Amino acid sequence: MHIMEGFLPSPWWEIWFLLSIPFIVIGLYQINRLVKENRETLPLLAVAGAFVFVLSSLKLPSVTGSCSHPTGTGLGAILFGPFIASVLGLIVLIYQALFLAHGGLTTLGANVFSMGIAGPIVAYLIYKAGTRAGINTYVTVFFAAALADLFTYVVTSVQLALAFPGEAGFFTAFQAFAAIFAVTQVPLAVIEGAVIALVFKYIVQLKPEILTKLNLLPEATIRKLQEAAA
Amino acid sequence: MTMHRLLEDFAQENALRDVNPGVKILLGLASILLCISSPGPVTPLFIAVSLSAATVGLARIPPRFYARLLLVPASFAVMSIAVILFLTGGGAVLVSIPLPIFTLTVTTGGANLAFLLVARVLGGMCSLFFISLTTPMTDIFTIMQRLRFPTVFIDLAMLIYRFIFVVIDEAGQIYRSQRMRLGYGTFSESIRSFGMLAGALFLRTWESGEHLVRAMDARCYDGRFGLPDEAPPVSPTWALGVVLYLGLVAGISWTTATITLC
């Protein structure tokens, strides 16, 4: 859910920029360190960023018939951690605003916070927790991506309700925004979870060295997953 | 699922290509800020009309394409502005719609705020379109470099920019071949096909990333890209024009602050 240009009044757009900056700074610091260790990282991060952009510019087959887009940032967070995912999210959101007219420049801070920070953190935490608990990897990836999507839209509703609480106050406004967006966002989250889980399956089956290189899954787990599919 | 034509494609060929990019970005950003800080709807509407005229008239962007672009934010705008219309109170009741559980009422306060937001979004989007349709991304990178953005950020952004076009082509090819084999016939099939598309896309782009690493290594890549800084000079006519325009808008904003819809 992108908040459009012009929608957030002062001081809210500034506040969301300020809240997003620390995450971006940590992410840039981490990328700098990775690139110093291994120069190959930068092009591979870029590939992930471009993938997220293109995935989110494709219209998903949607139940409601409205135009809905996957966010794709869940995958970035699982692969590279939430801070680097937030830098990728920032760049992707700038391109979405400039190339596709989704989102905007003053609302960039708010959109980065919901899509590039809040969503990826949820995806990352669920993925870590699920792997530690020994739950099936694909199930974990499904929940990580789907709940990241849901949380993103909850945060967007919070942002809108804070800026426009109306007479009834923040909670009523939040419920109203959340209810109206749920129509498109809840089915979308389920679809996104399924799609990202499928992407993960293809990676495991065809190019598992990506996952071992990023220390995401030990080789034993990958072999087990490959055998289960065969 | 159709591929959008990217705004960037038009920016590469627009008639204002030779105007200094800093001036164009300044005009767009200042207009956005004037839009969202305007207390009345007149200023954003004035900005929407005048910058649309500049984009279509001076930059020679096809009017049909521009008109369709204005519909992009419509679905979000309709949903969220509807919520604000019914939730915001204050003033006399204009409309009252009784529903089984509760009653939806529109007051003058709600109508004014909703109309102001429509105007701001319209003005803001037109300013954003002005930037993205007149200034190619390559020029924006040069500006970022001059503003001392972190090198790693600019490099990553440039690489992502390059890969976006590679990935879009790949996605289009895979999608067309799936479509020809009836891959999007039913809902469950389309989920499966879309997952397959995304998976294949990810692996193919990852491989093209690895190819790029090898190609760059062969050309002695040392961790940073050079950017030619050859922006066209600031022309006095444009500088004066932008200053006068922004002054005019600020003046309008100040004199029309109290004008509302009802």
mmCIF file with all atom_site columns, C-alpha atoms in Angstrom, chain A residues 27-229:
data_model
loop_
_atom_site.group_PDB
_atom_site.id
_atom_site.type_symbol
_atom_site.label_atom_id
_atom_site.label_alt_id
_atom_site.label_comp_id
_atom_site.label_asym_id
_atom_site.label_entity_id
_atom_site.label_seq_id
_atom_site.pdbx_PDB_ins_code
_atom_site.Cartn_x
_atom_site.Cartn_y
_atom_site.Cartn_z
_atom_site.occupancy
_atom_site.B_iso_or_equiv
_atom_site.pdbx_formal_charge
_atom_site.auth_seq_id
_atom_site.auth_comp_id
_atom_site.auth_asym_id
_atom_site.auth_atom_id
_atom_site.pdbx_PDB_model_num
ATOM 1   C CA . GLY A 1 27  ? 21.705  -0.779  6.512   1.00 0.00 ? 27  GLY A CA 1
ATOM 2   C CA . LEU A 1 28  ? 24.219  1.315   4.547   1.00 0.00 ? 28  LEU A CA 1
ATOM 3   C CA . TYR A 1 29  ? 26.868  0.594   7.162   1.00 0.00 ? 29  TYR A CA 1
ATOM 4   C CA . GLN A 1 30  ? 26.185  -3.162  6.854   1.00 0.00 ? 30  GLN A CA 1
ATOM 5   C CA . ILE A 1 31  ? 26.303  -3.013  3.040   1.00 0.00 ? 31  ILE A CA 1
ATOM 6   C CA . ASN A 1 32  ? 29.596  -1.107  3.167   1.00 0.00 ? 32  ASN A CA 1
ATOM 7   C CA . ARG A 1 33  ? 31.073  -3.802  5.408   1.00 0.00 ? 33  ARG A CA 1
ATOM 8   C CA . LEU A 1 34  ? 29.811  -6.631  3.168   1.00 0.00 ? 34  LEU A CA 1
ATOM 9   C CA . VAL A 1 35  ? 31.171  -4.945  0.046   1.00 0.00 ? 35  VAL A CA 1
ATOM 10  C CA . LYS A 1 36  ? 34.595  -4.484  1.661   1.00 0.00 ? 36  LYS A CA 1
ATOM 11  C CA . GLU A 1 37  ? 34.670  -8.187  2.540   1.00 0.00 ? 37  GLU A CA 1
ATOM 12  C CA . ASN A 1 38  ? 33.455  -9.376  -0.834  1.00 0.00 ? 38  ASN A CA 1
ATOM 13  C CA . ARG A 1 39  ? 32.938  -7.147  -3.852  1.00 0.00 ? 39  ARG A CA 1
ATOM 14  C CA . GLU A 1 40  ? 30.524  -9.609  -5.419  1.00 0.00 ? 40  GLU A CA 1
ATOM 15  C CA . THR A 1 41  ? 27.876  -8.610  -2.889  1.00 0.00 ? 41  THR A CA 1
ATOM 16  C CA . LEU A 1 42  ? 26.909  -5.296  -4.484  1.00 0.00 ? 42  LEU A CA 1
ATOM 17  C CA . PRO A 1 43  ? 25.711  -6.657  -7.860  1.00 0.00 ? 43  PRO A CA 1
ATOM 18  C CA . LEU A 1 44  ? 23.882  -9.459  -6.096  1.00 0.00 ? 44  LEU A CA 1
ATOM 19  C CA . LEU A 1 45  ? 22.133  -7.021  -3.752  1.00 0.00 ? 45  LEU A CA 1
ATOM 20  C CA . ALA A 1 46  ? 21.235  -4.987  -6.833  1.00 0.00 ? 46  ALA A CA 1
ATOM 21  C CA . VAL A 1 47  ? 19.734  -8.031  -8.503  1.00 0.00 ? 47  VAL A CA 1
ATOM 22  C CA . ALA A 1 48  ? 17.567  -8.609  -5.445  1.00 0.00 ? 48  ALA A CA 1
ATOM 23  C CA . GLY A 1 49  ? 16.493  -4.949  -5.517  1.00 0.00 ? 49  GLY A CA 1
ATOM 24  C CA . ALA A 1 50  ? 15.583  -5.069  -9.198  1.00 0.00 ? 50  ALA A CA 1
ATOM 25  C CA . PHE A 1 51  ? 13.685  -8.299  -8.594  1.00 0.00 ? 51  PHE A CA 1
ATOM 26  C CA . VAL A 1 52  ? 11.662  -6.659  -5.819  1.00 0.00 ? 52  VAL A CA 1
ATOM 27  C CA . PHE A 1 53  ? 10.906  -3.685  -8.085  1.00 0.00 ? 53  PHE A CA 1
ATOM 28  C CA . VAL A 1 54  ? 9.722   -5.790  -11.006 1.00 0.00 ? 54  VAL A CA 1
ATOM 29  C CA . LEU A 1 55  ? 7.748   -8.177  -8.795  1.00 0.00 ? 55  LEU A CA 1
ATOM 30  C CA . SER A 1 56  ? 5.943   -5.260  -7.194  1.00 0.00 ? 56  SER A CA 1
ATOM 31  C CA . SER A 1 57  ? 5.180   -3.657  -10.544 1.00 0.00 ? 57  SER A CA 1
ATOM 32  C CA . LEU A 1 58  ? 3.471   -6.794  -11.845 1.00 0.00 ? 58  LEU A CA 1
ATOM 33  C CA . LYS A 1 59  ? -0.204  -7.055  -11.188 1.00 0.00 ? 59  LYS A CA 1
ATOM 34  C CA . LEU A 1 60  ? -1.045  -10.208 -9.298  1.00 0.00 ? 60  LEU A CA 1
ATOM 35  C CA . PRO A 1 61  ? -3.992  -12.384 -10.210 1.00 0.00 ? 61  PRO A CA 1
ATOM 36  C CA . SER A 1 62  ? -6.367  -10.905 -7.705  1.00 0.00 ? 62  SER A CA 1
ATOM 37  C CA . VAL A 1 63  ? -9.639  -12.194 -6.310  1.00 0.00 ? 63  VAL A CA 1
ATOM 38  C CA . THR A 1 64  ? -11.254 -8.810  -5.976  1.00 0.00 ? 64  THR A CA 1
ATOM 39  C CA . GLY A 1 65  ? -10.296 -7.717  -9.465  1.00 0.00 ? 65  GLY A CA 1
ATOM 40  C CA . SER A 1 66  ? -8.739  -4.538  -8.163  1.00 0.00 ? 66  SER A CA 1
ATOM 41  C CA . CYS A 1 67  ? -5.155  -3.754  -8.950  1.00 0.00 ? 67  CYS A CA 1
ATOM 42  C CA . SER A 1 68  ? -2.922  -5.274  -6.317  1.00 0.00 ? 68  SER A CA 1
ATOM 43  C CA . HIS A 1 69  ? 0.812   -5.628  -6.090  1.00 0.00 ? 69  HIS A CA 1
ATOM 44  C CA . PRO A 1 70  ? 3.035   -7.903  -4.066  1.00 0.00 ? 70  PRO A CA 1
ATOM 45  C CA . THR A 1 71  ? 5.675   -6.104  -2.009  1.00 0.00 ? 71  THR A CA 1
ATOM 46  C CA . GLY A 1 72  ? 8.441   -8.656  -2.408  1.00 0.00 ? 72  GLY A CA 1
ATOM 47  C CA . THR A 1 73  ? 10.422  -7.092  0.422   1.00 0.00 ? 73  THR A CA 1
ATOM 48  C CA . GLY A 1 74  ? 9.831   -10.171 2.593   1.00 0.00 ? 74  GLY A CA 1
ATOM 49  C CA . LEU A 1 75  ? 12.212  -12.141 0.402   1.00 0.00 ? 75  LEU A CA 1
ATOM 50  C CA . GLY A 1 76  ? 14.858  -9.409  0.655   1.00 0.00 ? 76  GLY A CA 1
ATOM 51  C CA . ALA A 1 77  ? 14.621  -9.464  4.446   1.00 0.00 ? 77  ALA A CA 1
ATOM 52  C CA . ILE A 1 78  ? 14.908  -13.259 4.617   1.00 0.00 ? 78  ILE A CA 1
ATOM 53  C CA . LEU A 1 79  ? 17.956  -13.229 2.349   1.00 0.00 ? 79  LEU A CA 1
ATOM 54  C CA . PHE A 1 80  ? 19.875  -10.201 3.639   1.00 0.00 ? 80  PHE A CA 1
ATOM 55  C CA . GLY A 1 81  ? 18.378  -9.214  7.014   1.00 0.00 ? 81  GLY A CA 1
ATOM 56  C CA . PRO A 1 82  ? 15.988  -6.349  7.825   1.00 0.00 ? 82  PRO A CA 1
ATOM 57  C CA . PHE A 1 83  ? 18.442  -3.415  7.689   1.00 0.00 ? 83  PHE A CA 1
ATOM 58  C CA . ILE A 1 84  ? 19.809  -4.154  4.229   1.00 0.00 ? 84  ILE A CA 1
ATOM 59  C CA . ALA A 1 85  ? 16.248  -4.871  3.107   1.00 0.00 ? 85  ALA A CA 1
ATOM 60  C CA . SER A 1 86  ? 15.293  -1.362  4.249   1.00 0.00 ? 86  SER A CA 1
ATOM 61  C CA . VAL A 1 87  ? 17.976  0.190   1.996   1.00 0.00 ? 87  VAL A CA 1
ATOM 62  C CA . LEU A 1 88  ? 16.724  -1.930  -0.910  1.00 0.00 ? 88  LEU A CA 1
ATOM 63  C CA . GLY A 1 89  ? 13.179  -0.876  0.004   1.00 0.00 ? 89  GLY A CA 1
ATOM 64  C CA . LEU A 1 90  ? 14.169  2.805   -0.068  1.00 0.00 ? 90  LEU A CA 1
ATOM 65  C CA . ILE A 1 91  ? 15.729  2.554   -3.540  1.00 0.00 ? 91  ILE A CA 1
ATOM 66  C CA . VAL A 1 92  ? 12.844  0.488   -4.902  1.00 0.00 ? 92  VAL A CA 1
ATOM 67  C CA . LEU A 1 93  ? 10.317  2.972   -3.511  1.00 0.00 ? 93  LEU A CA 1
ATOM 68  C CA . ILE A 1 94  ? 12.160  5.892   -5.136  1.00 0.00 ? 94  ILE A CA 1
ATOM 69  C CA . TYR A 1 95  ? 11.970  4.077   -8.478  1.00 0.00 ? 95  TYR A CA 1
ATOM 70  C CA . GLN A 1 96  ? 8.326   3.170   -7.953  1.00 0.00 ? 96  GLN A CA 1
ATOM 71  C CA . ALA A 1 97  ? 7.515   6.819   -7.297  1.00 0.00 ? 97  ALA A CA 1
ATOM 72  C CA . LEU A 1 98  ? 9.512   8.095   -10.279 1.00 0.00 ? 98  LEU A CA 1
ATOM 73  C CA . PHE A 1 99  ? 8.892   5.334   -12.839 1.00 0.00 ? 99  PHE A CA 1
ATOM 74  C CA . LEU A 1 100 ? 5.436   4.025   -11.974 1.00 0.00 ? 100 LEU A CA 1
ATOM 75  C CA . ALA A 1 101 ? 3.777   6.894   -10.071 1.00 0.00 ? 101 ALA A CA 1
ATOM 76  C CA . HIS A 1 102 ? 3.246   4.639   -7.034  1.00 0.00 ? 102 HIS A CA 1
ATOM 77  C CA . GLY A 1 103 ? 3.859   6.545   -3.821  1.00 0.00 ? 103 GLY A CA 1
ATOM 78  C CA . GLY A 1 104 ? 5.656   9.854   -3.703  1.00 0.00 ? 104 GLY A CA 1
ATOM 79  C CA . LEU A 1 105 ? 8.671   11.803  -2.514  1.00 0.00 ? 105 LEU A CA 1
ATOM 80  C CA . THR A 1 106 ? 7.354   13.489  0.647   1.00 0.00 ? 106 THR A CA 1
ATOM 81  C CA . THR A 1 107 ? 5.530   10.282  1.563   1.00 0.00 ? 107 THR A CA 1
ATOM 82  C CA . LEU A 1 108 ? 8.727   8.302   0.946   1.00 0.00 ? 108 LEU A CA 1
ATOM 83  C CA . GLY A 1 109 ? 9.584   8.317   4.661   1.00 0.00 ? 109 GLY A CA 1
ATOM 84  C CA . ALA A 1 110 ? 6.213   6.837   5.638   1.00 0.00 ? 110 ALA A CA 1
ATOM 85  C CA . ASN A 1 111 ? 6.281   4.282   2.824   1.00 0.00 ? 111 ASN A CA 1
ATOM 86  C CA . VAL A 1 112 ? 9.848   3.222   3.640   1.00 0.00 ? 112 VAL A CA 1
ATOM 87  C CA . PHE A 1 113 ? 8.819   2.774   7.253   1.00 0.00 ? 113 PHE A CA 1
ATOM 88  C CA . SER A 1 114 ? 5.829   0.552   6.465   1.00 0.00 ? 114 SER A CA 1
ATOM 89  C CA . MET A 1 115 ? 7.161   -1.410  3.465   1.00 0.00 ? 115 MET A CA 1
ATOM 90  C CA . GLY A 1 116 ? 10.920  -1.239  3.889   1.00 0.00 ? 116 GLY A CA 1
ATOM 91  C CA . ILE A 1 117 ? 11.267  -1.463  7.677   1.00 0.00 ? 117 ILE A CA 1
ATOM 92  C CA . ALA A 1 118 ? 8.180   -2.765  9.514   1.00 0.00 ? 118 ALA A CA 1
ATOM 93  C CA . GLY A 1 119 ? 7.371   -5.517  6.990   1.00 0.00 ? 119 GLY A CA 1
ATOM 94  C CA . PRO A 1 120 ? 10.939  -6.823  6.612   1.00 0.00 ? 120 PRO A CA 1
ATOM 95  C CA . ILE A 1 121 ? 11.478  -6.896  10.399  1.00 0.00 ? 121 ILE A CA 1
ATOM 96  C CA . VAL A 1 122 ? 8.392   -9.093  10.798  1.00 0.00 ? 122 VAL A CA 1
ATOM 97  C CA . ALA A 1 123 ? 9.495   -11.347 7.925   1.00 0.00 ? 123 ALA A CA 1
ATOM 98  C CA . TYR A 1 124 ? 12.975  -11.688 9.371   1.00 0.00 ? 124 TYR A CA 1
ATOM 99  C CA . LEU A 1 125 ? 11.804  -12.444 12.917  1.00 0.00 ? 125 LEU A CA 1
ATOM 100 C CA . ILE A 1 126 ? 9.267   -15.040 11.769  1.00 0.00 ? 126 ILE A CA 1
ATOM 101 C CA . TYR A 1 127 ? 11.824  -16.678 9.498   1.00 0.00 ? 127 TYR A CA 1
ATOM 102 C CA . LYS A 1 128 ? 14.403  -16.869 12.313  1.00 0.00 ? 128 LYS A CA 1
ATOM 103 C CA . ALA A 1 129 ? 11.867  -18.133 14.847  1.00 0.00 ? 129 ALA A CA 1
ATOM 104 C CA . GLY A 1 130 ? 10.458  -20.701 12.433  1.00 0.00 ? 130 GLY A CA 1
ATOM 105 C CA . THR A 1 131 ? 13.871  -22.060 11.468  1.00 0.00 ? 131 THR A CA 1
ATOM 106 C CA . ARG A 1 132 ? 14.915  -22.298 15.105  1.00 0.00 ? 132 ARG A CA 1
ATOM 107 C CA . ALA A 1 133 ? 11.704  -24.136 16.005  1.00 0.00 ? 133 ALA A CA 1
ATOM 108 C CA . GLY A 1 134 ? 12.397  -26.594 13.183  1.00 0.00 ? 134 GLY A CA 1
ATOM 109 C CA . ILE A 1 135 ? 9.172   -25.855 11.280  1.00 0.00 ? 135 ILE A CA 1
ATOM 110 C CA . ASN A 1 136 ? 9.117   -26.789 7.570   1.00 0.00 ? 136 ASN A CA 1
ATOM 111 C CA . THR A 1 137 ? 11.083  -24.154 5.656   1.00 0.00 ? 137 THR A CA 1
ATOM 112 C CA . TYR A 1 138 ? 8.395   -23.464 3.032   1.00 0.00 ? 138 TYR A CA 1
ATOM 113 C CA . VAL A 1 139 ? 5.698   -23.052 5.677   1.00 0.00 ? 139 VAL A CA 1
ATOM 114 C CA . THR A 1 140 ? 7.975   -20.629 7.532   1.00 0.00 ? 140 THR A CA 1
ATOM 115 C CA . VAL A 1 141 ? 8.668   -18.635 4.355   1.00 0.00 ? 141 VAL A CA 1
ATOM 116 C CA . PHE A 1 142 ? 4.939   -18.517 3.574   1.00 0.00 ? 142 PHE A CA 1
ATOM 117 C CA . PHE A 1 143 ? 4.095   -17.087 6.998   1.00 0.00 ? 143 PHE A CA 1
ATOM 118 C CA . ALA A 1 144 ? 7.062   -14.715 6.983   1.00 0.00 ? 144 ALA A CA 1
ATOM 119 C CA . ALA A 1 145 ? 6.065   -13.193 3.625   1.00 0.00 ? 145 ALA A CA 1
ATOM 120 C CA . ALA A 1 146 ? 2.305   -13.178 4.257   1.00 0.00 ? 146 ALA A CA 1
ATOM 121 C CA . LEU A 1 147 ? 2.510   -11.670 7.742   1.00 0.00 ? 147 LEU A CA 1
ATOM 122 C CA . ALA A 1 148 ? 5.079   -9.107  6.590   1.00 0.00 ? 148 ALA A CA 1
ATOM 123 C CA . ASP A 1 149 ? 2.562   -8.016  3.982   1.00 0.00 ? 149 ASP A CA 1
ATOM 124 C CA . LEU A 1 150 ? -0.240  -7.832  6.534   1.00 0.00 ? 150 LEU A CA 1
ATOM 125 C CA . PHE A 1 151 ? 1.873   -5.914  9.012   1.00 0.00 ? 151 PHE A CA 1
ATOM 126 C CA . THR A 1 152 ? 2.864   -3.459  6.278   1.00 0.00 ? 152 THR A CA 1
ATOM 127 C CA . TYR A 1 153 ? -0.760  -2.612  5.657   1.00 0.00 ? 153 TYR A CA 1
ATOM 128 C CA . VAL A 1 154 ? -1.503  -2.357  9.391   1.00 0.00 ? 154 VAL A CA 1
ATOM 129 C CA . VAL A 1 155 ? 1.345   0.164   9.710   1.00 0.00 ? 155 VAL A CA 1
ATOM 130 C CA . THR A 1 156 ? 0.011   2.136   6.729   1.00 0.00 ? 156 THR A CA 1
ATOM 131 C CA . SER A 1 157 ? -3.396  2.257   8.423   1.00 0.00 ? 157 SER A CA 1
ATOM 132 C CA . VAL A 1 158 ? -1.745  3.490   11.637  1.00 0.00 ? 158 VAL A CA 1
ATOM 133 C CA . GLN A 1 159 ? 0.081   6.189   9.670   1.00 0.00 ? 159 GLN A CA 1
ATOM 134 C CA . LEU A 1 160 ? -3.130  7.390   8.026   1.00 0.00 ? 160 LEU A CA 1
ATOM 135 C CA . ALA A 1 161 ? -5.117  7.252   11.266  1.00 0.00 ? 161 ALA A CA 1
ATOM 136 C CA . LEU A 1 162 ? -2.461  9.271   13.115  1.00 0.00 ? 162 LEU A CA 1
ATOM 137 C CA . ALA A 1 163 ? -2.497  11.932  10.409  1.00 0.00 ? 163 ALA A CA 1
ATOM 138 C CA . PHE A 1 164 ? -6.305  11.990  10.079  1.00 0.00 ? 164 PHE A CA 1
ATOM 139 C CA . PRO A 1 165 ? -7.886  10.880  13.370  1.00 0.00 ? 165 PRO A CA 1
ATOM 140 C CA . GLY A 1 166 ? -11.123 12.769  12.634  1.00 0.00 ? 166 GLY A CA 1
ATOM 141 C CA . GLU A 1 167 ? -13.563 13.471  15.438  1.00 0.00 ? 167 GLU A CA 1
ATOM 142 C CA . ALA A 1 168 ? -13.866 9.922   16.673  1.00 0.00 ? 168 ALA A CA 1
ATOM 143 C CA . GLY A 1 169 ? -10.180 9.642   17.514  1.00 0.00 ? 169 GLY A CA 1
ATOM 144 C CA . PHE A 1 170 ? -7.260  7.471   16.484  1.00 0.00 ? 170 PHE A CA 1
ATOM 145 C CA . PHE A 1 171 ? -8.748  4.014   17.174  1.00 0.00 ? 171 PHE A CA 1
ATOM 146 C CA . THR A 1 172 ? -11.947 4.517   15.213  1.00 0.00 ? 172 THR A CA 1
ATOM 147 C CA . ALA A 1 173 ? -9.981  6.003   12.331  1.00 0.00 ? 173 ALA A CA 1
ATOM 148 C CA . PHE A 1 174 ? -7.505  3.113   12.440  1.00 0.00 ? 174 PHE A CA 1
ATOM 149 C CA . GLN A 1 175 ? -10.355 0.572   12.336  1.00 0.00 ? 175 GLN A CA 1
ATOM 150 C CA . ALA A 1 176 ? -11.941 2.357   9.400   1.00 0.00 ? 176 ALA A CA 1
ATOM 151 C CA . PHE A 1 177 ? -8.724  2.489   7.351   1.00 0.00 ? 177 PHE A CA 1
ATOM 152 C CA . ALA A 1 178 ? -7.754  -1.068  8.260   1.00 0.00 ? 178 ALA A CA 1
ATOM 153 C CA . ALA A 1 179 ? -11.225 -2.379  7.380   1.00 0.00 ? 179 ALA A CA 1
ATOM 154 C CA . ILE A 1 180 ? -11.372 -0.697  3.987   1.00 0.00 ? 180 ILE A CA 1
ATOM 155 C CA . PHE A 1 181 ? -7.864  -1.816  2.975   1.00 0.00 ? 181 PHE A CA 1
ATOM 156 C CA . ALA A 1 182 ? -8.418  -5.366  4.281   1.00 0.00 ? 182 ALA A CA 1
ATOM 157 C CA . VAL A 1 183 ? -10.633 -6.023  1.245   1.00 0.00 ? 183 VAL A CA 1
ATOM 158 C CA . THR A 1 184 ? -7.628  -6.039  -1.057  1.00 0.00 ? 184 THR A CA 1
ATOM 159 C CA . GLN A 1 185 ? -4.745  -6.601  1.328   1.00 0.00 ? 185 GLN A CA 1
ATOM 160 C CA . VAL A 1 186 ? -5.759  -9.804  3.135   1.00 0.00 ? 186 VAL A CA 1
ATOM 161 C CA . PRO A 1 187 ? -6.109  -11.954 -0.009  1.00 0.00 ? 187 PRO A CA 1
ATOM 162 C CA . LEU A 1 188 ? -3.016  -10.260 -1.389  1.00 0.00 ? 188 LEU A CA 1
ATOM 163 C CA . ALA A 1 189 ? -0.962  -11.239 1.670   1.00 0.00 ? 189 ALA A CA 1
ATOM 164 C CA . VAL A 1 190 ? -1.961  -14.891 1.272   1.00 0.00 ? 190 VAL A CA 1
ATOM 165 C CA . ILE A 1 191 ? -1.066  -14.837 -2.429  1.00 0.00 ? 191 ILE A CA 1
ATOM 166 C CA . GLU A 1 192 ? 2.238   -13.121 -1.741  1.00 0.00 ? 192 GLU A CA 1
ATOM 167 C CA . GLY A 1 193 ? 3.104   -15.725 0.900   1.00 0.00 ? 193 GLY A CA 1
ATOM 168 C CA . ALA A 1 194 ? 2.389   -18.526 -1.567  1.00 0.00 ? 194 ALA A CA 1
ATOM 169 C CA . VAL A 1 195 ? 4.372   -16.881 -4.372  1.00 0.00 ? 195 VAL A CA 1
ATOM 170 C CA . ILE A 1 196 ? 7.441   -16.189 -2.207  1.00 0.00 ? 196 ILE A CA 1
ATOM 171 C CA . ALA A 1 197 ? 7.329   -19.752 -0.841  1.00 0.00 ? 197 ALA A CA 1
ATOM 172 C CA . LEU A 1 198 ? 7.319   -21.005 -4.457  1.00 0.00 ? 198 LEU A CA 1
ATOM 173 C CA . VAL A 1 199 ? 10.273  -18.746 -5.299  1.00 0.00 ? 199 VAL A CA 1
ATOM 174 C CA . PHE A 1 200 ? 12.098  -20.208 -2.322  1.00 0.00 ? 200 PHE A CA 1
ATOM 175 C CA . LYS A 1 201 ? 11.304  -23.703 -3.537  1.00 0.00 ? 201 LYS A CA 1
ATOM 176 C CA . TYR A 1 202 ? 12.848  -22.967 -6.928  1.00 0.00 ? 202 TYR A CA 1
ATOM 177 C CA . ILE A 1 203 ? 15.967  -21.562 -5.267  1.00 0.00 ? 203 ILE A CA 1
ATOM 178 C CA . VAL A 1 204 ? 16.328  -24.681 -3.101  1.00 0.00 ? 204 VAL A CA 1
ATOM 179 C CA . GLN A 1 205 ? 15.881  -27.018 -6.026  1.00 0.00 ? 205 GLN A CA 1
ATOM 180 C CA . LEU A 1 206 ? 17.875  -25.230 -8.711  1.00 0.00 ? 206 LEU A CA 1
ATOM 181 C CA . LYS A 1 207 ? 20.434  -22.954 -7.099  1.00 0.00 ? 207 LYS A CA 1
ATOM 182 C CA . PRO A 1 208 ? 20.846  -23.886 -3.426  1.00 0.00 ? 208 PRO A CA 1
ATOM 183 C CA . GLU A 1 209 ? 24.369  -22.429 -3.313  1.00 0.00 ? 209 GLU A CA 1
ATOM 184 C CA . ILE A 1 210 ? 22.781  -18.961 -2.951  1.00 0.00 ? 210 ILE A CA 1
ATOM 185 C CA . LEU A 1 211 ? 21.321  -20.035 0.384   1.00 0.00 ? 211 LEU A CA 1
ATOM 186 C CA . THR A 1 212 ? 24.474  -21.687 1.709   1.00 0.00 ? 212 THR A CA 1
ATOM 187 C CA . LYS A 1 213 ? 26.576  -18.689 0.645   1.00 0.00 ? 213 LYS A CA 1
ATOM 188 C CA . LEU A 1 214 ? 24.326  -16.325 2.601   1.00 0.00 ? 214 LEU A CA 1
ATOM 189 C CA . ASN A 1 215 ? 24.359  -18.714 5.598   1.00 0.00 ? 215 ASN A CA 1
ATOM 190 C CA . LEU A 1 216 ? 20.589  -19.033 5.482   1.00 0.00 ? 216 LEU A CA 1
ATOM 191 C CA . LEU A 1 217 ? 20.209  -22.784 5.472   1.00 0.00 ? 217 LEU A CA 1
ATOM 192 C CA . PRO A 1 218 ? 22.764  -25.451 6.336   1.00 0.00 ? 218 PRO A CA 1
ATOM 193 C CA . GLU A 1 219 ? 23.494  -27.920 3.541   1.00 0.00 ? 219 GLU A CA 1
ATOM 194 C CA . ALA A 1 220 ? 21.866  -30.753 5.484   1.00 0.00 ? 220 ALA A CA 1
ATOM 195 C CA . THR A 1 221 ? 18.520  -28.946 5.567   1.00 0.00 ? 221 THR A CA 1
ATOM 196 C CA . ILE A 1 222 ? 18.708  -28.212 1.843   1.00 0.00 ? 222 ILE A CA 1
ATOM 197 C CA . ARG A 1 223 ? 19.445  -31.836 1.050   1.00 0.00 ? 223 ARG A CA 1
ATOM 198 C CA . LYS A 1 224 ? 16.494  -32.884 3.201   1.00 0.00 ? 224 LYS A CA 1
ATOM 199 C CA . LEU A 1 225 ? 14.194  -30.426 1.377   1.00 0.00 ? 225 LEU A CA 1
ATOM 200 C CA . GLN A 1 226 ? 15.414  -31.573 -2.018  1.00 0.00 ? 226 GLN A CA 1
ATOM 201 C CA . GLU A 1 227 ? 14.852  -35.205 -1.124  1.00 0.00 ? 227 GLU A CA 1
ATOM 202 C CA . ALA A 1 228 ? 11.374  -34.467 0.196   1.00 0.00 ? 228 ALA A CA 1
ATOM 203 C CA . ALA A 1 229 ? 10.451  -32.884 -3.137  1.00 0.00 ? 229 ALA A CA 1
#
